[in-house]
PDB file of C-alpha atoms and ligand atoms in Angstrom:
ATOM      1  CA  UNK A   1    -202.585-103.974  17.011  1.00  0.00           C
ATOM      2  CA  UNK A   2    -202.927-101.502  19.867  1.00  0.00           C
ATOM      3  CA  UNK A   3    -200.698 -98.449  20.126  1.00  0.00           C
ATOM      4  CA  UNK A   4    -197.636 -98.785  22.339  1.00  0.00           C
ATOM      5  CA  UNK A   5    -197.738 -96.780  25.537  1.00  0.00           C
ATOM      6  CA  UNK A   6    -194.681 -94.578  26.009  1.00  0.00           C
ATOM      7  CA  UNK A   7    -192.901 -93.169  29.029  1.00  0.00           C
ATOM      8  CA  UNK A   8    -189.817 -90.948  28.771  1.00  0.00           C
ATOM      9  CA  UNK A   9    -187.666 -91.013  31.898  1.00  0.00           C
ATOM     10  CA  UNK A  10    -184.964 -88.445  32.710  1.00  0.00           C
ATOM     11  CA  UNK A  11    -181.851 -90.244  34.032  1.00  0.00           C
ATOM     12  CA  UNK A  12    -178.450 -89.083  35.318  1.00  0.00           C
ATOM     13  CA  UNK A  13    -177.767 -85.424  34.430  1.00  0.00           C
ATOM     14  CA  UNK A  14    -179.419 -85.116  31.026  1.00  0.00           C
ATOM     15  CA  UNK A  15    -179.935 -88.647  29.643  1.00  0.00           C
ATOM     16  CA  UNK A  16    -183.242 -90.210  28.716  1.00  0.00           C
ATOM     17  CA  UNK A  17    -184.537 -93.750  28.827  1.00  0.00           C
ATOM     18  CA  UNK A  18    -187.800 -94.388  26.986  1.00  0.00           C
ATOM     19  CA  UNK A  19    -190.139 -97.221  27.912  1.00  0.00           C
ATOM     20  CA  UNK A  20    -192.536 -98.723  25.375  1.00  0.00           C
ATOM     21  CA  UNK A  21    -195.300-100.950  26.684  1.00  0.00           C
ATOM     22  CA  UNK A  22    -197.586-103.257  24.676  1.00  0.00           C
ATOM     23  CA  UNK A  23    -200.811-103.691  26.649  1.00  0.00           C
ATOM     24  CA  UNK A  24    -201.890-106.896  24.813  1.00  0.00           C
ATOM     25  CA  UNK A  25    -198.770-108.893  25.615  1.00  0.00           C
ATOM     26  CA  UNK A  26    -197.320-107.018  28.597  1.00  0.00           C
ATOM     27  CA  UNK A  27    -194.006-106.663  26.802  1.00  0.00           C
ATOM     28  CA  UNK A  28    -192.067-103.610  27.941  1.00  0.00           C
ATOM     29  CA  UNK A  29    -188.963-102.298  26.237  1.00  0.00           C
ATOM     30  CA  UNK A  30    -186.408 -99.799  27.501  1.00  0.00           C
ATOM     31  CA  UNK A  31    -184.465 -97.910  24.892  1.00  0.00           C
ATOM     32  CA  UNK A  32    -181.112 -97.473  26.657  1.00  0.00           C
ATOM     33  CA  UNK A  33    -180.723 -97.997  30.371  1.00  0.00           C
ATOM     34  CA  UNK A  34    -178.649 -95.226  31.913  1.00  0.00           C
ATOM     35  CA  UNK A  35    -179.686 -95.904  35.520  1.00  0.00           C
ATOM     36  CA  UNK A  36    -181.239 -99.145  36.838  1.00  0.00           C
ATOM     37  CA  UNK A  37    -182.823 -97.656  39.967  1.00  0.00           C
ATOM     38  CA  UNK A  38    -184.606 -94.863  38.105  1.00  0.00           C
ATOM     39  CA  UNK A  39    -185.846 -97.231  35.385  1.00  0.00           C
ATOM     40  CA  UNK A  40    -187.043 -99.758  37.988  1.00  0.00           C
ATOM     41  CA  UNK A  41    -189.054 -97.200  39.880  1.00  0.00           C
ATOM     42  CA  UNK A  42    -190.630 -95.881  36.656  1.00  0.00           C
ATOM     43  CA  UNK A  43    -191.632 -99.449  35.764  1.00  0.00           C
ATOM     44  CA  UNK A  44    -193.046-100.020  39.251  1.00  0.00           C
ATOM     45  CA  UNK A  45    -195.116 -96.821  39.027  1.00  0.00           C
ATOM     46  CA  UNK A  46    -196.870 -98.274  35.947  1.00  0.00           C
ATOM     47  CA  UNK A  47    -196.897-101.892  37.080  1.00  0.00           C
ATOM     48  CA  UNK A  48    -194.824-102.863  34.029  1.00  0.00           C
ATOM     49  CA  UNK A  49    -192.284-105.689  33.839  1.00  0.00           C
ATOM     50  CA  UNK A  50    -189.200-105.116  31.688  1.00  0.00           C
ATOM     51  CA  UNK A  51    -188.823-107.691  28.889  1.00  0.00           C
ATOM     52  CA  UNK A  52    -186.241-106.036  26.585  1.00  0.00           C
ATOM     53  CA  UNK A  53    -183.500-103.434  26.577  1.00  0.00           C
ATOM     54  CA  UNK A  54    -182.617-101.937  23.190  1.00  0.00           C
ATOM     55  CA  UNK A  55    -179.143-100.420  23.372  1.00  0.00           C
ATOM     56  CA  UNK A  56    -178.068 -97.729  20.906  1.00  0.00           C
ATOM     57  CA  UNK A  57    -174.317 -97.741  21.626  1.00  0.00           C
ATOM     58  CA  UNK A  58    -171.740 -98.836  24.160  1.00  0.00           C
ATOM     59  CA  UNK A  59    -171.225 -95.636  26.170  1.00  0.00           C
ATOM     60  CA  UNK A  60    -171.692 -96.089  29.891  1.00  0.00           C
ATOM     61  CA  UNK A  61    -174.359 -93.395  30.196  1.00  0.00           C
ATOM     62  CA  UNK A  62    -176.559 -95.594  27.938  1.00  0.00           C
ATOM     63  CA  UNK A  63    -175.717 -99.038  29.341  1.00  0.00           C
ATOM     64  CA  UNK A  64    -174.916 -98.592  33.042  1.00  0.00           C
ATOM     65  CA  UNK A  65    -178.249-100.153  34.089  1.00  0.00           C
ATOM     66  CA  UNK A  66    -178.088-103.193  31.771  1.00  0.00           C
ATOM     67  CA  UNK A  67    -176.731-105.845  34.130  1.00  0.00           C
ATOM     68  CA  UNK A  68    -178.778-104.905  37.179  1.00  0.00           C
ATOM     69  CA  UNK A  69    -182.019-104.735  35.161  1.00  0.00           C
ATOM     70  CA  UNK A  70    -181.236-108.032  33.459  1.00  0.00           C
ATOM     71  CA  UNK A  71    -180.497-109.651  36.823  1.00  0.00           C
ATOM     72  CA  UNK A  72    -183.776-108.373  38.252  1.00  0.00           C
ATOM     73  CA  UNK A  73    -186.179-108.920  35.318  1.00  0.00           C
ATOM     74  CA  UNK A  74    -184.365-111.507  33.205  1.00  0.00           C
ATOM     75  CA  UNK A  75    -184.951-109.197  30.243  1.00  0.00           C
ATOM     76  CA  UNK A  76    -183.334-109.747  26.846  1.00  0.00           C
ATOM     77  CA  UNK A  77    -180.769-107.176  25.706  1.00  0.00           C
ATOM     78  CA  UNK A  78    -180.411-106.171  22.068  1.00  0.00           C
ATOM     79  CA  UNK A  79    -177.635-103.935  20.811  1.00  0.00           C
ATOM     80  CA  UNK A  80    -175.340-103.269  17.867  1.00  0.00           C
ATOM     81  CA  UNK A  81    -173.520-106.439  16.794  1.00  0.00           C
ATOM     82  CA  UNK A  82    -170.563-104.218  15.866  1.00  0.00           C
ATOM     83  CA  UNK A  83    -170.168-103.348  19.582  1.00  0.00           C
ATOM     84  CA  UNK A  84    -171.150-106.770  20.964  1.00  0.00           C
ATOM     85  CA  UNK A  85    -168.101-107.060  23.206  1.00  0.00           C
ATOM     86  CA  UNK A  86    -168.712-103.644  24.754  1.00  0.00           C
ATOM     87  CA  UNK A  87    -172.436-103.860  25.613  1.00  0.00           C
ATOM     88  CA  UNK A  88    -172.961-105.303  29.110  1.00  0.00           C
ATOM     89  CA  UNK A  89    -175.315-108.308  29.137  1.00  0.00           C
ATOM     90  CA  UNK A  90    -175.920-108.318  25.369  1.00  0.00           C
ATOM     91  CA  UNK A  91    -178.057-111.287  24.216  1.00  0.00           C
ATOM     92  CA  UNK A  92    -178.728-110.445  20.578  1.00  0.00           C
ATOM     93  CA  UNK A  93    -176.442-108.430  18.352  1.00  0.00           C
ATOM     94  CA  UNK A  94    -178.464-106.621  15.686  1.00  0.00           C
ATOM     95  CA  UNK A  95    -177.784-104.776  12.437  1.00  0.00           C
ATOM     96  CA  UNK A  96    -179.699-103.486   9.427  1.00  0.00           C
ATOM     97  CA  UNK A  97    -180.491-107.024   8.274  1.00  0.00           C
ATOM     98  CA  UNK A  98    -182.241-107.960  11.556  1.00  0.00           C
ATOM     99  CA  UNK A  99    -185.961-108.744  11.430  1.00  0.00           C
ATOM    100  CA  UNK A 100    -187.239-107.686  14.833  1.00  0.00           C
ATOM    101  CA  UNK A 101    -190.539-106.959  16.477  1.00  0.00           C
ATOM    102  CA  UNK A 102    -192.056-106.154  19.833  1.00  0.00           C
ATOM    103  CA  UNK A 103    -195.594-107.476  20.269  1.00  0.00           C
ATOM    104  CA  UNK A 104    -195.973-107.506  16.484  1.00  0.00           C
ATOM    105  CA  UNK A 105    -194.691-103.930  16.050  1.00  0.00           C
ATOM    106  CA  UNK A 106    -191.824-104.010  13.552  1.00  0.00           C
ATOM    107  CA  UNK A 107    -188.513-102.672  14.841  1.00  0.00           C
ATOM    108  CA  UNK A 108    -185.995-101.690  12.180  1.00  0.00           C
ATOM    109  CA  UNK A 109    -182.334-101.110  12.888  1.00  0.00           C
ATOM    110  CA  UNK A 110    -180.641 -98.198  11.138  1.00  0.00           C
ATOM    111  CA  UNK A 111    -176.851 -98.231  11.326  1.00  0.00           C
ATOM    112  CA  UNK A 112    -175.801 -94.689  12.258  1.00  0.00           C
ATOM    113  CA  UNK A 113    -172.043 -94.730  12.957  1.00  0.00           C
ATOM    114  CA  UNK A 114    -170.015 -91.632  13.809  1.00  0.00           C
ATOM    115  CA  UNK A 115    -170.550 -90.911  17.511  1.00  0.00           C
ATOM    116  CA  UNK A 116    -169.349 -94.490  18.002  1.00  0.00           C
ATOM    117  CA  UNK A 117    -168.516 -96.795  15.100  1.00  0.00           C
ATOM    118  CA  UNK A 118    -171.287 -99.286  15.903  1.00  0.00           C
ATOM    119  CA  UNK A 119    -174.002 -96.806  16.912  1.00  0.00           C
ATOM    120  CA  UNK A 120    -177.490 -97.839  15.785  1.00  0.00           C
ATOM    121  CA  UNK A 121    -180.875 -96.156  15.781  1.00  0.00           C
ATOM    122  CA  UNK A 122    -184.181 -97.984  16.130  1.00  0.00           C
ATOM    123  CA  UNK A 123    -187.189 -97.174  13.946  1.00  0.00           C
ATOM    124  CA  UNK A 124    -190.723 -98.457  14.520  1.00  0.00           C
ATOM    125  CA  UNK A 125    -192.379 -97.732  11.147  1.00  0.00           C
ATOM    126  CA  UNK A 126    -195.906 -98.809  12.202  1.00  0.00           C
ATOM    127  CA  UNK A 127    -195.753 -96.471  15.176  1.00  0.00           C
ATOM    128  CA  UNK A 128    -193.830 -93.634  13.472  1.00  0.00           C
ATOM    129  CA  UNK A 129    -191.234 -93.452  16.235  1.00  0.00           C
ATOM    130  CA  UNK A 130    -187.444 -93.432  16.004  1.00  0.00           C
ATOM    131  CA  UNK A 131    -184.774 -93.569  18.700  1.00  0.00           C
ATOM    132  CA  UNK A 132    -181.646 -91.848  17.506  1.00  0.00           C
ATOM    133  CA  UNK A 133    -179.467 -92.174  20.628  1.00  0.00           C
ATOM    134  CA  UNK A 134    -176.453 -89.870  20.442  1.00  0.00           C
ATOM    135  CA  UNK A 135    -176.538 -89.500  16.640  1.00  0.00           C
ATOM    136  CA  UNK A 136    -179.349 -87.005  16.067  1.00  0.00           C
ATOM    137  CA  UNK A 137    -180.342 -84.603  18.850  1.00  0.00           C
ATOM    138  CA  UNK A 138    -182.994 -81.947  18.650  1.00  0.00           C
ATOM    139  CA  UNK A 139    -181.303 -78.931  17.017  1.00  0.00           C
ATOM    140  CA  UNK A 140    -177.969 -80.738  17.095  1.00  0.00           C
ATOM    141  CA  UNK A 141    -176.077 -83.982  16.708  1.00  0.00           C
ATOM    142  CA  UNK A 142    -173.639 -86.104  18.675  1.00  0.00           C
ATOM    143  CA  UNK A 143    -169.907 -85.566  18.794  1.00  0.00           C
ATOM    144  CA  UNK A 144    -167.763 -87.773  16.608  1.00  0.00           C
ATOM    145  CA  UNK A 145    -165.802 -89.778  19.150  1.00  0.00           C
ATOM    146  CA  UNK A 146    -165.033 -92.704  16.862  1.00  0.00           C
ATOM    147  CA  UNK A 147    -166.082 -91.752  13.331  1.00  0.00           C
ATOM    148  CA  UNK A 148    -165.204 -88.911  10.966  1.00  0.00           C
ATOM    149  CA  UNK A 149    -167.361 -86.140   9.528  1.00  0.00           C
ATOM    150  CA  UNK A 150    -168.177 -88.038   6.346  1.00  0.00           C
ATOM    151  CA  UNK A 151    -169.402 -91.052   8.319  1.00  0.00           C
ATOM    152  CA  UNK A 152    -171.479 -88.968  10.734  1.00  0.00           C
ATOM    153  CA  UNK A 153    -173.003 -86.921   7.948  1.00  0.00           C
ATOM    154  CA  UNK A 154    -173.976 -90.097   6.072  1.00  0.00           C
ATOM    155  CA  UNK A 155    -175.722 -91.359   9.224  1.00  0.00           C
ATOM    156  CA  UNK A 156    -177.683 -88.130   9.710  1.00  0.00           C
ATOM    157  CA  UNK A 157    -178.545 -88.123   6.046  1.00  0.00           C
ATOM    158  CA  UNK A 158    -179.956 -91.659   6.356  1.00  0.00           C
ATOM    159  CA  UNK A 159    -182.176 -90.573   9.252  1.00  0.00           C
ATOM    160  CA  UNK A 160    -183.366 -87.574   7.256  1.00  0.00           C
ATOM    161  CA  UNK A 161    -185.122 -89.943   4.823  1.00  0.00           C
ATOM    162  CA  UNK A 162    -187.569 -91.156   7.463  1.00  0.00           C
ATOM    163  CA  UNK A 163    -191.094 -89.717   7.152  1.00  0.00           C
ATOM    164  CA  UNK A 164    -191.406 -86.126   8.414  1.00  0.00           C
ATOM    165  CA  UNK A 165    -194.079 -87.114  10.949  1.00  0.00           C
ATOM    166  CA  UNK A 166    -191.702 -89.558  12.694  1.00  0.00           C
ATOM    167  CA  UNK A 167    -191.431 -88.769  16.417  1.00  0.00           C
ATOM    168  CA  UNK A 168    -187.733 -88.552  17.278  1.00  0.00           C
ATOM    169  CA  UNK A 169    -186.512 -89.550  20.732  1.00  0.00           C
ATOM    170  CA  UNK A 170    -182.889 -88.716  21.551  1.00  0.00           C
ATOM    171  CA  UNK A 171    -180.381 -89.860  24.143  1.00  0.00           C
ATOM    172  CA  UNK A 172    -179.937 -86.469  25.788  1.00  0.00           C
ATOM    173  CA  UNK A 173    -181.722 -83.256  26.703  1.00  0.00           C
ATOM    174  CA  UNK A 174    -179.358 -80.871  24.939  1.00  0.00           C
ATOM    175  CA  UNK A 175    -181.918 -78.885  22.968  1.00  0.00           C
ATOM    176  CA  UNK A 176    -181.560 -75.471  24.588  1.00  0.00           C
ATOM    177  CA  UNK A 177    -177.758 -75.294  24.221  1.00  0.00           C
ATOM    178  CA  UNK A 178    -177.979 -76.779  20.721  1.00  0.00           C
ATOM    179  CA  UNK A 179    -180.563 -74.164  19.793  1.00  0.00           C
ATOM    180  CA  UNK A 180    -178.308 -71.280  20.794  1.00  0.00           C
ATOM    181  CA  UNK A 181    -175.724 -72.552  18.345  1.00  0.00           C
ATOM    182  CA  UNK A 182    -178.392 -73.125  15.673  1.00  0.00           C
ATOM    183  CA  UNK A 183    -179.553 -69.504  16.054  1.00  0.00           C
ATOM    184  CA  UNK A 184    -175.981 -68.273  15.574  1.00  0.00           C
ATOM    185  CA  UNK A 185    -175.957 -70.058  12.205  1.00  0.00           C
ATOM    186  CA  UNK A 186    -179.488 -69.162  11.100  1.00  0.00           C
ATOM    187  CA  UNK A 187    -180.661 -66.047  12.983  1.00  0.00           C
ATOM    188  CA  UNK A 188    -183.352 -65.448  10.337  1.00  0.00           C
ATOM    189  CA  UNK A 189    -184.912 -68.909  10.441  1.00  0.00           C
ATOM    190  CA  UNK A 190    -188.497 -68.321  11.646  1.00  0.00           C
ATOM    191  CA  UNK A 191    -189.193 -72.008  12.321  1.00  0.00           C
ATOM    192  CA  UNK A 192    -186.091 -72.132  14.501  1.00  0.00           C
ATOM    193  CA  UNK A 193    -187.094 -69.000  16.438  1.00  0.00           C
ATOM    194  CA  UNK A 194    -190.525 -70.526  17.059  1.00  0.00           C
ATOM    195  CA  UNK A 195    -189.055 -73.850  18.200  1.00  0.00           C
ATOM    196  CA  UNK A 196    -186.644 -72.041  20.547  1.00  0.00           C
ATOM    197  CA  UNK A 197    -189.552 -70.166  22.179  1.00  0.00           C
ATOM    198  CA  UNK A 198    -191.230 -73.516  22.747  1.00  0.00           C
ATOM    199  CA  UNK A 199    -188.020 -75.075  24.068  1.00  0.00           C
ATOM    200  CA  UNK A 200    -187.364 -72.218  26.503  1.00  0.00           C
ATOM    201  CA  UNK A 201    -190.914 -72.483  27.848  1.00  0.00           C
ATOM    202  CA  UNK A 202    -190.668 -76.269  28.245  1.00  0.00           C
ATOM    203  CA  UNK A 203    -187.304 -76.111  30.018  1.00  0.00           C
ATOM    204  CA  UNK A 204    -188.440 -73.305  32.321  1.00  0.00           C
ATOM    205  CA  UNK A 205    -191.289 -75.610  33.361  1.00  0.00           C
ATOM    206  CA  UNK A 206    -188.869 -78.542  33.822  1.00  0.00           C
ATOM    207  CA  UNK A 207    -190.420 -80.405  30.869  1.00  0.00           C
ATOM    208  CA  UNK A 208    -188.560 -82.432  28.213  1.00  0.00           C
ATOM    209  CA  UNK A 209    -188.218 -80.912  24.740  1.00  0.00           C
ATOM    210  CA  UNK A 210    -188.465 -84.423  23.269  1.00  0.00           C
ATOM    211  CA  UNK A 211    -189.756 -86.113  21.298  1.00  0.00           C
ATOM    212  CA  UNK A 212    -189.325 -83.767  18.386  1.00  0.00           C
ATOM    213  CA  UNK A 213    -190.334 -84.713  14.846  1.00  0.00           C
ATOM    214  CA  UNK A 214    -188.138 -85.226  11.824  1.00  0.00           C
ATOM    215  CA  UNK A 215    -190.098 -82.522   9.984  1.00  0.00           C
ATOM    216  CA  UNK A 216    -189.305 -79.969  12.691  1.00  0.00           C
ATOM    217  CA  UNK A 217    -185.638 -80.987  12.729  1.00  0.00           C
ATOM    218  CA  UNK A 218    -185.329 -80.664   8.960  1.00  0.00           C
ATOM    219  CA  UNK A 219    -186.640 -77.099   9.260  1.00  0.00           C
ATOM    220  CA  UNK A 220    -184.537 -76.092  12.282  1.00  0.00           C
ATOM    221  CA  UNK A 221    -181.501 -78.322  12.911  1.00  0.00           C
ATOM    222  CA  UNK A 222    -178.446 -76.892  11.118  1.00  0.00           C
ATOM    223  CA  UNK A 223    -176.831 -80.342  10.902  1.00  0.00           C
ATOM    224  CA  UNK A 224    -179.739 -81.494   8.708  1.00  0.00           C
ATOM    225  CA  UNK A 225    -179.653 -78.265   6.714  1.00  0.00           C
ATOM    226  CA  UNK A 226    -176.295 -78.552   4.974  1.00  0.00           C
ATOM    227  CA  UNK A 227    -178.053 -77.947   1.661  1.00  0.00           C
ATOM    228  CA  UNK A 228    -179.611 -74.646   2.795  1.00  0.00           C
ATOM    229  CA  UNK A 229    -178.457 -71.567   0.905  1.00  0.00           C
ATOM    230  CA  UNK A 230    -178.586 -69.503   4.109  1.00  0.00           C
ATOM    231  CA  UNK A 231    -176.440 -71.969   6.057  1.00  0.00           C
ATOM    232  CA  UNK A 232    -173.906 -72.216   3.237  1.00  0.00           C
ATOM    233  CA  UNK A 233    -173.734 -68.441   2.810  1.00  0.00           C
ATOM    234  CA  UNK A 234    -173.209 -68.000   6.560  1.00  0.00           C
ATOM    235  CA  UNK A 235    -170.206 -70.336   6.427  1.00  0.00           C
ATOM    236  CA  UNK A 236    -168.883 -69.091   3.092  1.00  0.00           C
ATOM    237  CA  UNK A 237    -169.204 -72.635   1.729  1.00  0.00           C
ATOM    238  CA  UNK A 238    -171.568 -72.090  -1.197  1.00  0.00           C
ATOM    239  CA  UNK A 239    -169.835 -74.612  -3.460  1.00  0.00           C
ATOM    240  CA  UNK A 240    -168.870 -77.245  -0.883  1.00  0.00           C
ATOM    241  CA  UNK A 241    -170.298 -80.734  -0.604  1.00  0.00           C
ATOM    242  CA  UNK A 242    -172.827 -81.481   2.121  1.00  0.00           C
ATOM    243  CA  UNK A 243    -170.431 -83.400   4.324  1.00  0.00           C
ATOM    244  CA  UNK A 244    -167.956 -80.495   4.202  1.00  0.00           C
ATOM    245  CA  UNK A 245    -170.671 -78.077   5.325  1.00  0.00           C
ATOM    246  CA  UNK A 246    -171.520 -80.565   8.062  1.00  0.00           C
ATOM    247  CA  UNK A 247    -167.856 -80.851   9.124  1.00  0.00           C
ATOM    248  CA  UNK A 248    -167.544 -77.065   9.392  1.00  0.00           C
ATOM    249  CA  UNK A 249    -170.726 -76.839  11.496  1.00  0.00           C
ATOM    250  CA  UNK A 250    -169.460 -79.568  13.819  1.00  0.00           C
ATOM    251  CA  UNK A 251    -166.104 -77.777  14.202  1.00  0.00           C
ATOM    252  CA  UNK A 252    -167.794 -74.499  15.056  1.00  0.00           C
ATOM    253  CA  UNK A 253    -170.124 -76.204  17.533  1.00  0.00           C
ATOM    254  CA  UNK A 254    -167.174 -77.913  19.254  1.00  0.00           C
ATOM    255  CA  UNK A 255    -165.528 -74.528  19.773  1.00  0.00           C
ATOM    256  CA  UNK A 256    -168.653 -72.875  21.107  1.00  0.00           C
TER     257      UNK A 256
HETATM  258 ZN1   ZN B   1    -172.764 -91.544  23.764  1.00  0.00          ZN
HETATM  259 FE1   FE B   2    -174.676 -90.272  25.715  1.00  0.00          FE
END
């Protein structure tokens, strides 16, 4: 099994679409499709033909390109079965019980509700890649539009059990702003300071800060660090449960 080729495409203001291409079979997958024209031209530049769209959740900035791309390529659209009626062009509703693969590469669905109630993440264990949509961002996490803090924290906690080396692709380029908040919570975190230097350099050069890795996020992302003594002390929540620490962080971030 050959490695999948990857192409990360900036779309709209700060969204990403990621293309995965299997050279042996020609299959090409888009994870989310924010903008049909931009995705089409990226495909054309590589000579790839879109066979699948894997949707993370129903928001328009992740699905706006679905129907046009499906009309043009006849590609198959997968997405959360819990949001089946809200995903344009959906062919196959998926959940954690789905047995999926692309060119023999296993694709696992992880249900990560909170940002929306049906939000899913996709994990390719053979390739050590995960697509966390608007659930986990680098140095941050999505807003809870449909779920509560307990639900969102449980979703992030699930993702935190993936292997540390997993490359994490996210739905948005929010890292710099997220990092400023993270530094306000953990000004002494050396790994965070180092990551922020990297992020500032990348953004100044117009480069994406993604993918990150789960290992880096566990060391730097306050929303995955609810068990940290420093984070708890900062918030005065030494004895609280993890989801309560998470809820407080999310509240503070919303205000900032
Ligand atoms: Zn969203
Ligand atoms: Fe989004």
